[in-house]
PDB file of C-alpha atoms in Angstrom:
ATOM      1  CA  THR A 529     -11.601   9.063 -17.252  1.00 42.00           C
ATOM      2  CA  ALA A 530     -12.971  12.302 -15.801  1.00 40.00           C
ATOM      3  CA  ALA A 531     -11.174  15.005 -13.874  1.00 40.00           C
ATOM      4  CA  GLY A 532     -12.370  15.673 -10.342  1.00 45.00           C
ATOM      5  CA  ARG A 533     -11.209  17.225  -7.084  1.00 42.00           C
ATOM      6  CA  LEU A 534      -7.970  19.163  -6.707  1.00 43.00           C
ATOM      7  CA  SER A 535      -5.375  18.581  -4.042  1.00 43.00           C
ATOM      8  CA  GLY A 536      -2.139  20.126  -2.870  1.00 46.00           C
ATOM      9  CA  SER A 537       0.114  20.128   0.191  1.00 43.00           C
ATOM     10  CA  CYS A 538       3.470  21.117   1.577  1.00 45.00           C
ATOM     11  CA  GLY A 539       6.037  18.999   3.356  1.00 45.00           C
ATOM     12  CA  TRP A 540       9.673  18.027   3.824  1.00 43.00           C
ATOM     13  CA  HIS A 541      11.230  15.838   1.160  1.00 46.00           C
ATOM     14  CA  PRO A 542      14.863  14.930   1.758  1.00 44.00           C
ATOM     15  CA  PHE A 543      15.676  13.153  -1.493  1.00 46.00           C
ATOM     16  CA  LEU A 544      14.579  15.417  -4.366  1.00 45.00           C
ATOM     17  CA  PRO A 545      16.771  17.625  -6.556  1.00 40.00           C
ATOM     18  CA  PHE A 546      15.716  21.260  -6.849  1.00 33.00           C
ATOM     19  CA  SER A 547      14.577  20.695 -10.434  1.00 35.00           C
ATOM     20  CA  ALA A 548      11.983  18.165  -9.286  1.00 37.00           C
ATOM     21  CA  VAL A 549      10.118  20.347  -6.815  1.00 37.00           C
ATOM     22  CA  SER A 550       8.574  23.758  -6.412  1.00 34.00           C
ATOM     23  CA  VAL A 551      10.317  25.583  -3.570  1.00 34.00           C
ATOM     24  CA  GLY A 552       8.659  28.461  -1.721  1.00 34.00           C
ATOM     25  CA  GLU A 553       5.788  28.929  -4.139  1.00 34.00           C
ATOM     26  CA  GLY A 554       2.118  29.240  -3.328  1.00 36.00           C
ATOM     27  CA  PRO A 555       0.210  30.111  -0.156  1.00 36.00           C
ATOM     28  CA  GLY A 556       1.623  28.820   3.089  1.00 36.00           C
ATOM     29  CA  CYS A 557       4.940  27.737   1.605  1.00 39.00           C
ATOM     30  CA  GLY A 558       7.988  29.357   3.107  1.00 35.00           C
ATOM     31  CA  PRO A 559      11.506  29.755   1.742  1.00 33.00           C
ATOM     32  CA  LEU A 560      14.180  27.092   1.859  1.00 32.00           C
ATOM     33  CA  VAL A 561      14.723  26.406   5.537  1.00 32.00           C
ATOM     34  CA  GLY A 562      17.437  24.445   7.317  1.00 33.00           C
ATOM     35  CA  MET A 563      20.066  22.270   5.724  1.00 31.00           C
ATOM     36  CA  GLY A 564      20.400  18.726   6.976  1.00 35.00           C
ATOM     37  CA  ILE A 565      21.964  15.852   5.142  1.00 33.00           C
ATOM     38  CA  LEU A 566      19.947  12.711   4.489  1.00 40.00           C
ATOM     39  CA  ASN A 567      20.928  10.435   1.676  1.00 42.00           C
ATOM     40  CA  SER A 568      23.480  13.080   0.616  1.00 39.00           C
ATOM     41  CA  VAL A 569      20.767  15.565  -0.343  1.00 39.00           C
ATOM     42  CA  PRO A 570      19.736  18.691   1.680  1.00 39.00           C
ATOM     43  CA  PHE A 571      16.282  18.994   3.209  1.00 37.00           C
ATOM     44  CA  ARG A 572      13.986  21.178   1.142  1.00 39.00           C
ATOM     45  CA  ARG A 573      10.621  22.743   1.780  1.00 39.00           C
ATOM     46  CA  VAL A 574       8.413  21.249  -0.898  1.00 44.00           C
ATOM     47  CA  CYS A 575       5.105  22.563  -2.188  1.00 46.00           C
ATOM     48  CA  ARG A 576       3.162  19.912  -4.043  1.00 46.00           C
ATOM     49  CA  LEU A 577       1.467  21.429  -7.044  1.00 47.00           C
ATOM     50  CA  LYS A 578      -2.296  20.961  -7.284  1.00 48.00           C
ATOM     51  CA  SER A 579      -3.285  17.956  -9.356  1.00 59.00           C
ATOM     52  CA  SER A 580      -6.677  16.682 -10.414  1.00 79.00           C
ATOM     53  CA  VAL A 581      -8.078  13.299  -9.508  1.00 88.00           C
ATOM     54  CA  SER A 582      -9.034  11.140 -12.472  1.00 88.00           C
ATOM     55  CA  PHE A 583     -11.502   8.258 -12.492  1.00 89.00           C
ATOM     56  CA  LEU A 584     -11.238   4.850 -14.094  1.00 89.00           C
ATOM     57  CA  THR A 585     -14.748   4.145 -15.310  1.00 85.00           C
ATOM     58  CA  ARG A 586     -15.931   0.543 -15.293  1.00 84.00           C
ATOM     59  CA  PRO A 587     -19.302  -0.508 -16.718  1.00 85.00           C
ATOM     60  CA  ASP A 588     -19.976  -3.185 -14.112  1.00 85.00           C
ATOM     61  CA  ARG A 589     -18.154  -1.792 -11.075  1.00 87.00           C
ATOM     62  CA  PRO A 590     -17.792   1.524  -9.191  1.00 81.00           C
ATOM     63  CA  ASN A 591     -15.402   4.094 -10.637  1.00 86.00           C
ATOM     64  CA  ILE A 592     -11.897   4.172  -9.139  1.00 87.00           C
ATOM     65  CA  ALA A 593     -10.232   7.485  -8.283  1.00 92.00           C
ATOM     66  CA  TYR A 594      -6.554   7.677  -9.181  1.00 94.00           C
ATOM     67  CA  GLN A 595      -3.658   9.985  -9.927  1.00 94.00           C
ATOM     68  CA  LYS A 596      -1.187   9.019 -12.609  1.00 95.00           C
ATOM     69  CA  LEU A 597       2.250  10.346 -13.374  1.00 95.00           C
ATOM     70  CA  LYS A 598       3.450   9.557 -16.876  1.00 95.00           C
ATOM     71  CA  GLY A 599       7.009   8.348 -17.315  1.00 95.00           C
ATOM     72  CA  ARG A 600       9.211   5.466 -18.282  1.00 95.00           C
ATOM     73  CA  ASN A 601       9.150   1.902 -17.036  1.00 95.00           C
ATOM     74  CA  PRO A 602       9.328   0.166 -14.726  1.00 97.00           C
ATOM     75  CA  GLY A 603       6.395   2.073 -13.349  1.00 97.00           C
ATOM     76  CA  VAL A 604       5.494   2.128  -9.662  1.00 98.00           C
ATOM     77  CA  ILE A 605       1.995   1.586  -8.234  1.00 98.00           C
ATOM     78  CA  PHE A 606       1.127   2.254  -4.582  1.00 97.00           C
ATOM     79  CA  LEU A 607      -1.507   0.054  -2.912  1.00 96.00           C
ATOM     80  CA  PRO A 608      -2.889   1.613   0.312  1.00 92.00           C
ATOM     81  CA  GLY A 609      -3.858  -0.209   3.461  1.00 87.00           C
ATOM     82  CA  PHE A 610      -7.279  -1.049   4.891  1.00 82.00           C
ATOM     83  CA  ASN A 611      -9.612   1.958   5.155  1.00 73.00           C
ATOM     84  CA  SER A 612      -6.810   4.198   3.872  1.00 76.00           C
ATOM     85  CA  ASN A 613      -6.464   6.304   0.736  1.00 79.00           C
ATOM     86  CA  MET A 614      -3.984   7.453  -1.889  1.00 83.00           C
ATOM     87  CA  ASN A 615      -3.002  10.683  -0.124  1.00 85.00           C
ATOM     88  CA  GLY A 616      -0.840   9.187   2.600  1.00 83.00           C
ATOM     89  CA  GLN A 617       2.752  10.195   3.208  1.00 88.00           C
ATOM     90  CA  LYS A 618       4.277   7.052   1.686  1.00 91.00           C
ATOM     91  CA  ALA A 619       2.272   7.409  -1.520  1.00 92.00           C
ATOM     92  CA  THR A 620       3.088  11.069  -2.082  1.00 91.00           C
ATOM     93  CA  ALA A 621       6.764  10.579  -1.214  1.00 94.00           C
ATOM     94  CA  LEU A 622       7.030   7.805  -3.796  1.00 96.00           C
ATOM     95  CA  GLU A 623       5.243   9.955  -6.365  1.00 96.00           C
ATOM     96  CA  ASP A 624       7.726  12.786  -5.832  1.00 95.00           C
ATOM     97  CA  PHE A 625      10.623  10.368  -6.103  1.00 96.00           C
ATOM     98  CA  CYS A 626       9.337   8.811  -9.338  1.00 97.00           C
ATOM     99  CA  LYS A 627       8.794  12.290 -10.757  1.00 95.00           C
ATOM    100  CA  SER A 628      12.407  13.182  -9.991  1.00 96.00           C
ATOM    101  CA  LEU A 629      13.552  10.064 -11.915  1.00 94.00           C
ATOM    102  CA  GLY A 630      11.080  10.390 -14.766  1.00 96.00           C
ATOM    103  CA  HIS A 631       9.380   7.071 -14.000  1.00 97.00           C
ATOM    104  CA  ALA A 632       5.664   6.374 -14.209  1.00 97.00           C
ATOM    105  CA  PHE A 633       3.682   6.281 -10.971  1.00 97.00           C
ATOM    106  CA  ILE A 634       0.074   5.570  -9.992  1.00 97.00           C
ATOM    107  CA  ARG A 635      -1.731   5.934  -6.679  1.00 95.00           C
ATOM    108  CA  PHE A 636      -5.420   5.168  -6.271  1.00 93.00           C
ATOM    109  CA  ASP A 637      -8.303   4.621  -3.870  1.00 89.00           C
ATOM    110  CA  TYR A 638     -10.029   1.268  -3.498  1.00 90.00           C
ATOM    111  CA  THR A 639     -13.780   1.048  -4.055  1.00 85.00           C
ATOM    112  CA  GLY A 640     -15.596   2.669  -1.131  1.00 80.00           C
ATOM    113  CA  CYS A 641     -12.463   4.475   0.053  1.00 78.00           C
ATOM    114  CA  GLY A 642     -11.214   8.035  -0.415  1.00 77.00           C
ATOM    115  CA  SER A 643     -12.547   9.609  -3.600  1.00 76.00           C
ATOM    116  CA  SER A 644     -13.618   6.368  -5.297  1.00 79.00           C
ATOM    117  CA  ASP A 645     -17.255   5.433  -5.786  1.00 72.00           C
ATOM    118  CA  GLY A 646     -18.976   2.660  -3.882  1.00 74.00           C
ATOM    119  CA  LYS A 647     -19.935   1.936  -0.272  1.00 78.00           C
ATOM    120  CA  PHE A 648     -17.164   0.864   2.097  1.00 74.00           C
ATOM    121  CA  GLU A 649     -19.466  -1.430   4.088  1.00 79.00           C
ATOM    122  CA  GLU A 650     -20.245  -3.412   0.932  1.00 78.00           C
ATOM    123  CA  CYS A 651     -16.605  -4.001   0.035  1.00 80.00           C
ATOM    124  CA  THR A 652     -14.620  -7.218   0.307  1.00 90.00           C
ATOM    125  CA  VAL A 653     -11.026  -8.316  -0.151  1.00 94.00           C
ATOM    126  CA  GLY A 654     -12.097  -9.879  -3.447  1.00 95.00           C
ATOM    127  CA  LYS A 655     -13.566  -6.611  -4.740  1.00 91.00           C
ATOM    128  CA  TRP A 656     -10.429  -4.696  -3.781  1.00 90.00           C
ATOM    129  CA  ARG A 657      -8.322  -7.373  -5.501  1.00 96.00           C
ATOM    130  CA  LYS A 658     -10.298  -6.676  -8.676  1.00 94.00           C
ATOM    131  CA  ASP A 659      -9.638  -2.951  -8.217  1.00 94.00           C
ATOM    132  CA  VAL A 660      -5.880  -3.596  -8.287  1.00 96.00           C
ATOM    133  CA  LEU A 661      -6.196  -5.735 -11.411  1.00 97.00           C
ATOM    134  CA  SER A 662      -8.301  -3.040 -13.104  1.00 95.00           C
ATOM    135  CA  ILE A 663      -5.574  -0.475 -12.432  1.00 96.00           C
ATOM    136  CA  LEU A 664      -2.921  -2.823 -13.819  1.00 97.00           C
ATOM    137  CA  ASP A 665      -4.941  -3.797 -16.882  1.00 96.00           C
ATOM    138  CA  GLU A 666      -6.387  -0.424 -17.845  1.00 95.00           C
ATOM    139  CA  LEU A 667      -3.805   2.156 -16.802  1.00 95.00           C
ATOM    140  CA  THR A 668      -0.388   0.562 -17.271  1.00 96.00           C
ATOM    141  CA  ASP A 669       1.842  -0.777 -20.004  1.00 94.00           C
ATOM    142  CA  GLY A 670       5.015  -2.732 -19.382  1.00 94.00           C
ATOM    143  CA  PRO A 671       6.627  -3.881 -16.133  1.00 97.00           C
ATOM    144  CA  GLN A 672       5.423  -2.468 -12.818  1.00 98.00           C
ATOM    145  CA  ILE A 673       6.738  -2.412  -9.252  1.00 98.00           C
ATOM    146  CA  LEU A 674       3.905  -2.768  -6.759  1.00 98.00           C
ATOM    147  CA  VAL A 675       4.345  -1.164  -3.340  1.00 98.00           C
ATOM    148  CA  GLY A 676       1.754  -2.490  -0.909  1.00 97.00           C
ATOM    149  CA  SER A 677       1.132  -1.115   2.575  1.00 94.00           C
ATOM    150  CA  SER A 678      -0.505  -3.412   5.163  1.00 94.00           C
ATOM    151  CA  MET A 679      -3.572  -4.885   3.420  1.00 94.00           C
ATOM    152  CA  GLY A 680      -2.131  -3.507   0.176  1.00 96.00           C
ATOM    153  CA  GLY A 681       0.768  -5.896   0.726  1.00 97.00           C
ATOM    154  CA  TRP A 682      -1.700  -8.792   0.770  1.00 97.00           C
ATOM    155  CA  LEU A 683      -3.349  -7.542  -2.422  1.00 98.00           C
ATOM    156  CA  MET A 684      -0.006  -7.059  -4.192  1.00 98.00           C
ATOM    157  CA  LEU A 685       0.668 -10.783  -3.788  1.00 98.00           C
ATOM    158  CA  HIS A 686      -2.643 -11.572  -5.473  1.00 98.00           C
ATOM    159  CA  ALA A 687      -1.841  -9.166  -8.294  1.00 98.00           C
ATOM    160  CA  ALA A 688       1.552 -10.790  -8.824  1.00 98.00           C
ATOM    161  CA  ILE A 689      -0.099 -14.215  -8.988  1.00 98.00           C
ATOM    162  CA  ALA A 690      -2.761 -13.027 -11.445  1.00 98.00           C
ATOM    163  CA  ARG A 691      -0.514 -10.854 -13.650  1.00 98.00           C
ATOM    164  CA  PRO A 692       2.987 -12.380 -13.538  1.00 98.00           C
ATOM    165  CA  ASP A 693       3.973 -10.886 -16.899  1.00 97.00           C
ATOM    166  CA  LYS A 694       3.229  -7.343 -15.754  1.00 97.00           C
ATOM    167  CA  VAL A 695       4.289  -7.360 -12.079  1.00 98.00           C
ATOM    168  CA  ALA A 696       8.084  -7.133 -12.140  1.00 98.00           C
ATOM    169  CA  ALA A 697       8.779  -6.666  -8.412  1.00 98.00           C
ATOM    170  CA  LEU A 698       7.061  -6.243  -5.059  1.00 98.00           C
ATOM    171  CA  VAL A 699       7.761  -4.026  -2.057  1.00 98.00           C
ATOM    172  CA  GLY A 700       5.696  -4.763   1.034  1.00 97.00           C
ATOM    173  CA  VAL A 701       5.414  -2.416   4.018  1.00 96.00           C
ATOM    174  CA  ALA A 702       3.963  -4.125   7.105  1.00 94.00           C
ATOM    175  CA  VAL A 703       2.370  -6.771   4.901  1.00 97.00           C
ATOM    176  CA  ALA A 704      -0.914  -7.976   6.401  1.00 96.00           C
ATOM    177  CA  ALA A 705      -1.345 -11.169   4.391  1.00 97.00           C
ATOM    178  CA  ASP A 706      -4.277 -13.236   5.791  1.00 97.00           C
ATOM    179  CA  HIS A 707      -4.099 -11.189   8.983  1.00 95.00           C
ATOM    180  CA  VAL A 708      -7.785 -10.447   9.509  1.00 94.00           C
ATOM    181  CA  VAL A 709      -8.632 -14.119   8.991  1.00 96.00           C
ATOM    182  CA  THR A 710      -5.914 -15.529  11.229  1.00 95.00           C
ATOM    183  CA  SER A 711      -6.779 -12.971  13.931  1.00 93.00           C
ATOM    184  CA  PHE A 712     -10.417 -14.053  13.834  1.00 94.00           C
ATOM    185  CA  LYS A 713      -9.556 -17.750  14.010  1.00 95.00           C
ATOM    186  CA  ARG A 714      -7.399 -17.137  17.087  1.00 94.00           C
ATOM    187  CA  LEU A 715     -10.408 -15.881  19.016  1.00 93.00           C
ATOM    188  CA  PRO A 716     -12.080 -18.300  21.435  1.00 95.00           C
ATOM    189  CA  ILE A 717     -14.799 -20.380  19.784  1.00 96.00           C
ATOM    190  CA  GLU A 718     -17.415 -18.642  21.929  1.00 95.00           C
ATOM    191  CA  ALA A 719     -16.271 -15.230  20.670  1.00 94.00           C
ATOM    192  CA  GLN A 720     -16.345 -16.432  17.058  1.00 95.00           C
ATOM    193  CA  LYS A 721     -19.902 -17.703  17.475  1.00 95.00           C
ATOM    194  CA  GLU A 722     -20.997 -14.424  19.056  1.00 94.00           C
ATOM    195  CA  ILE A 723     -19.543 -12.469  16.105  1.00 94.00           C
ATOM    196  CA  GLU A 724     -21.314 -14.798  13.680  1.00 94.00           C
ATOM    197  CA  GLU A 725     -24.633 -14.262  15.484  1.00 95.00           C
ATOM    198  CA  LYS A 726     -24.250 -10.471  15.689  1.00 92.00           C
ATOM    199  CA  GLY A 727     -22.843 -10.254  12.182  1.00 92.00           C
ATOM    200  CA  GLU A 728     -20.191  -7.763  13.306  1.00 89.00           C
ATOM    201  CA  TRP A 729     -16.673  -7.829  14.725  1.00 88.00           C
ATOM    202  CA  LYS A 730     -15.121  -4.807  16.397  1.00 84.00           C
ATOM    203  CA  TYR A 731     -11.552  -5.501  15.359  1.00 75.00           C
ATOM    204  CA  ARG A 732      -9.036  -3.695  17.570  1.00 76.00           C
ATOM    205  CA  THR A 733      -6.631  -1.281  15.912  1.00 72.00           C
ATOM    206  CA  LYS A 734      -4.432   1.676  16.805  1.00 67.00           C
ATOM    207  CA  GLN A 735      -5.034   3.312  13.444  1.00 63.00           C
ATOM    208  CA  ASN A 736      -8.171   5.306  14.238  1.00 65.00           C
ATOM    209  CA  GLU A 737      -9.713   7.268  17.104  1.00 67.00           C
ATOM    210  CA  GLU A 738     -12.354   4.667  17.889  1.00 70.00           C
ATOM    211  CA  GLY A 739      -9.702   2.038  18.542  1.00 71.00           C
ATOM    212  CA  TYR A 740     -11.397  -0.556  16.353  1.00 74.00           C
ATOM    213  CA  TYR A 741     -12.612  -1.312  12.838  1.00 76.00           C
ATOM    214  CA  SER A 742     -16.156  -2.549  12.455  1.00 82.00           C
ATOM    215  CA  LEU A 743     -16.018  -5.627  10.213  1.00 87.00           C
ATOM    216  CA  THR A 744     -18.990  -7.684   9.117  1.00 91.00           C
ATOM    217  CA  TYR A 745     -18.941 -11.431   9.553  1.00 93.00           C
ATOM    218  CA  ASP A 746     -19.520 -11.740   5.799  1.00 94.00           C
ATOM    219  CA  PHE A 747     -16.346  -9.701   5.184  1.00 92.00           C
ATOM    220  CA  ILE A 748     -14.318 -12.155   7.263  1.00 94.00           C
ATOM    221  CA  ARG A 749     -15.835 -15.203   5.569  1.00 95.00           C
ATOM    222  CA  GLU A 750     -15.179 -13.767   2.106  1.00 96.00           C
ATOM    223  CA  ALA A 751     -11.594 -12.906   3.060  1.00 96.00           C
ATOM    224  CA  GLU A 752     -10.953 -16.582   3.783  1.00 96.00           C
ATOM    225  CA  ASN A 753     -11.133 -17.197   0.030  1.00 97.00           C
ATOM    226  CA  HIS A 754      -8.040 -15.050  -0.469  1.00 97.00           C
ATOM    227  CA  CYS A 755      -5.651 -16.453   2.125  1.00 98.00           C
ATOM    228  CA  VAL A 756      -2.186 -17.146   0.714  1.00 98.00           C
ATOM    229  CA  LEU A 757      -0.031 -18.368   3.603  1.00 98.00           C
ATOM    230  CA  ASN A 758      -1.383 -21.913   3.807  1.00 96.00           C
ATOM    231  CA  SER A 759       0.572 -23.102   0.770  1.00 97.00           C
ATOM    232  CA  PRO A 760       3.458 -22.032  -1.502  1.00 98.00           C
ATOM    233  CA  ILE A 761       2.809 -18.638  -3.110  1.00 98.00           C
ATOM    234  CA  PRO A 762       3.503 -18.797  -6.870  1.00 98.00           C
ATOM    235  CA  VAL A 763       5.340 -15.476  -7.124  1.00 98.00           C
ATOM    236  CA  THR A 764       8.862 -15.526  -8.569  1.00 98.00           C
ATOM    237  CA  CYS A 765       9.737 -11.835  -9.029  1.00 98.00           C
ATOM    238  CA  PRO A 766      12.080  -9.893  -6.702  1.00 98.00           C
ATOM    239  CA  ILE A 767      10.420  -9.110  -3.358  1.00 98.00           C
ATOM    240  CA  ARG A 768      11.417  -6.676  -0.612  1.00 98.00           C
ATOM    241  CA  LEU A 769       9.530  -6.754   2.697  1.00 98.00           C
ATOM    242  CA  ILE A 770       9.894  -3.932   5.234  1.00 96.00           C
ATOM    243  CA  HIS A 771       8.348  -4.279   8.690  1.00 96.00           C
ATOM    244  CA  GLY A 772       8.552  -2.478  12.018  1.00 92.00           C
ATOM    245  CA  MET A 773       9.243  -4.670  15.032  1.00 92.00           C
ATOM    246  CA  ARG A 774       7.054  -2.377  17.159  1.00 91.00           C
ATOM    247  CA  ASP A 775       4.081  -2.788  14.846  1.00 91.00           C
ATOM    248  CA  GLY A 776       1.121  -3.021  17.209  1.00 87.00           C
ATOM    249  CA  ASP A 777      -1.360  -4.011  14.478  1.00 90.00           C
ATOM    250  CA  VAL A 778       0.343  -6.518  12.188  1.00 93.00           C
ATOM    251  CA  PRO A 779       3.098  -8.752  13.639  1.00 93.00           C
ATOM    252  CA  TRP A 780       6.418  -8.565  11.795  1.00 95.00           C
ATOM    253  CA  GLU A 781       6.472 -12.360  11.737  1.00 97.00           C
ATOM    254  CA  ILE A 782       3.927 -12.217   8.902  1.00 97.00           C
ATOM    255  CA  SER A 783       6.584 -10.749   6.616  1.00 98.00           C
ATOM    256  CA  MET A 784       8.828 -13.668   7.535  1.00 98.00           C
ATOM    257  CA  GLN A 785       6.019 -16.077   6.648  1.00 98.00           C
ATOM    258  CA  VAL A 786       5.528 -14.400   3.271  1.00 98.00           C
ATOM    259  CA  ALA A 787       9.267 -14.636   2.590  1.00 98.00           C
ATOM    260  CA  ASP A 788       9.149 -18.335   3.422  1.00 98.00           C
ATOM    261  CA  ARG A 789       6.054 -19.127   1.319  1.00 98.00           C
ATOM    262  CA  VAL A 790       6.868 -17.313  -1.941  1.00 98.00           C
ATOM    263  CA  LEU A 791       8.680 -19.292  -4.623  1.00 98.00           C
ATOM    264  CA  SER A 792      10.974 -16.389  -5.445  1.00 98.00           C
ATOM    265  CA  LYS A 793      14.586 -16.772  -4.361  1.00 98.00           C
ATOM    266  CA  ASP A 794      15.229 -13.024  -4.605  1.00 98.00           C
ATOM    267  CA  VAL A 795      13.637 -11.993  -1.313  1.00 98.00           C
ATOM    268  CA  ASP A 796      14.905  -9.591   1.341  1.00 98.00           C
ATOM    269  CA  VAL A 797      13.224  -8.895   4.679  1.00 98.00           C
ATOM    270  CA  ILE A 798      14.171  -5.624   6.372  1.00 95.00           C
ATOM    271  CA  LEU A 799      13.160  -5.230  10.020  1.00 95.00           C
ATOM    272  CA  ARG A 800      13.089  -1.787  11.621  1.00 92.00           C
ATOM    273  CA  LYS A 801      13.651  -2.303  15.345  1.00 92.00           C
ATOM    274  CA  ILE A 802      11.697   0.778  16.412  1.00 83.00           C
ATOM    275  CA  GLY A 803       9.357   0.874  13.412  1.00 81.00           C
ATOM    276  CA  GLN A 804       5.605   1.308  13.997  1.00 77.00           C
ATOM    277  CA  HIS A 805       2.796   0.052  11.757  1.00 83.00           C
ATOM    278  CA  ARG A 806       2.554   3.131   9.565  1.00 74.00           C
ATOM    279  CA  MET A 807       6.305   3.207   8.862  1.00 81.00           C
ATOM    280  CA  SER A 808       6.105   6.855   7.833  1.00 76.00           C
ATOM    281  CA  ASP A 809       8.766   8.759   9.744  1.00 85.00           C
ATOM    282  CA  LYS A 810      11.660  10.289   7.795  1.00 88.00           C
ATOM    283  CA  GLU A 811      13.999   7.321   8.189  1.00 91.00           C
ATOM    284  CA  ASP A 812      11.246   4.873   7.223  1.00 91.00           C
ATOM    285  CA  THR A 813      10.443   6.923   4.133  1.00 92.00           C
ATOM    286  CA  LYS A 814      14.111   7.090   3.175  1.00 93.00           C
ATOM    287  CA  LEU A 815      14.349   3.296   3.464  1.00 93.00           C
ATOM    288  CA  LEU A 816      11.223   2.762   1.356  1.00 96.00           C
ATOM    289  CA  VAL A 817      12.350   5.142  -1.371  1.00 96.00           C
ATOM    290  CA  ASN A 818      15.851   3.663  -1.488  1.00 96.00           C
ATOM    291  CA  THR A 819      14.376   0.163  -1.711  1.00 97.00           C
ATOM    292  CA  VAL A 820      12.235   1.144  -4.687  1.00 97.00           C
ATOM    293  CA  ASP A 821      15.213   2.945  -6.240  1.00 97.00           C
ATOM    294  CA  ASP A 822      17.352  -0.197  -5.967  1.00 97.00           C
ATOM    295  CA  LEU A 823      14.656  -2.294  -7.650  1.00 98.00           C
ATOM    296  CA  ILE A 824      14.299   0.225 -10.473  1.00 97.00           C
ATOM    297  CA  ASP A 825      18.059  -0.003 -11.035  1.00 95.00           C
ATOM    298  CA  LYS A 826      17.950  -3.788 -10.874  1.00 96.00           C
ATOM    299  CA  LEU A 827      15.103  -4.089 -13.364  1.00 95.00           C
ATOM    300  CA  SER A 828      16.572  -1.461 -15.689  1.00 87.00           C
ATOM    301  CA  THR A 829      19.902  -3.330 -15.711  1.00 79.00           C
ATOM    302  CA  VAL A 830      18.172  -6.624 -16.503  1.00 67.00           C
ATOM    303  CA  ALA A 831      16.178  -4.962 -19.281  1.00 56.00           C
TER     304      ALA A 831
END
């Protein structure tokens, strides 16, 4: 691997002990402000220390940018959503939490996204699936908990199928399993034919300023090869699925479908009545962190 760009930020983290964070250090970081109780721990002004981005080099594929926190198992790996990156609020909150516990943690960018090499317009679900497997195979040892957001929730299912001995548990946030394919197939036949002829689909979304993602027809066709909801999903590890009922991009019913299709009997679905797609407000973050914490305890007890 090779070191690259530096990053750092400040923010509120309600669940970390003082020993796990740097308080009031560095430019732009004020003193401890305000005391509110969330999860029995005061709010603290947190300054994230600068950390370098490393790269997983692959001879036949673009290099993947990642940040890794060493620690004990089970480790936690965050899988971002479509056209997202490893610097989102959920990823950094989980990293801080794992650091406070002394557990290993990895966040990364898919090929063509964030700091990773490659061209986004040339990417496919299959290529991103291989990215996840590369991270698992090359950067981890022992059991891992995968936390997948949106499309990352779809990819985490594939990783669990492909690496059952390494994937010990799954946490999905607004899982978008098969969603781009099922959305396309729900279009009128005339619209589907027009997209095929143009080679492009402007897929509506609330997640960017343009109001749509530009997807190639080839991307949609390739994604069909990775659909999982049409038959039983051979995943037997513990699974926790969190979804907002006000998700305007990915219907919460998809999480219910995943729960129904997986072979695992240890499955919980948690619906947030006012939750949006990003699921990144303070209460959402608290729920996500507590869910991961419970799975760490469960797996550590079993071990």
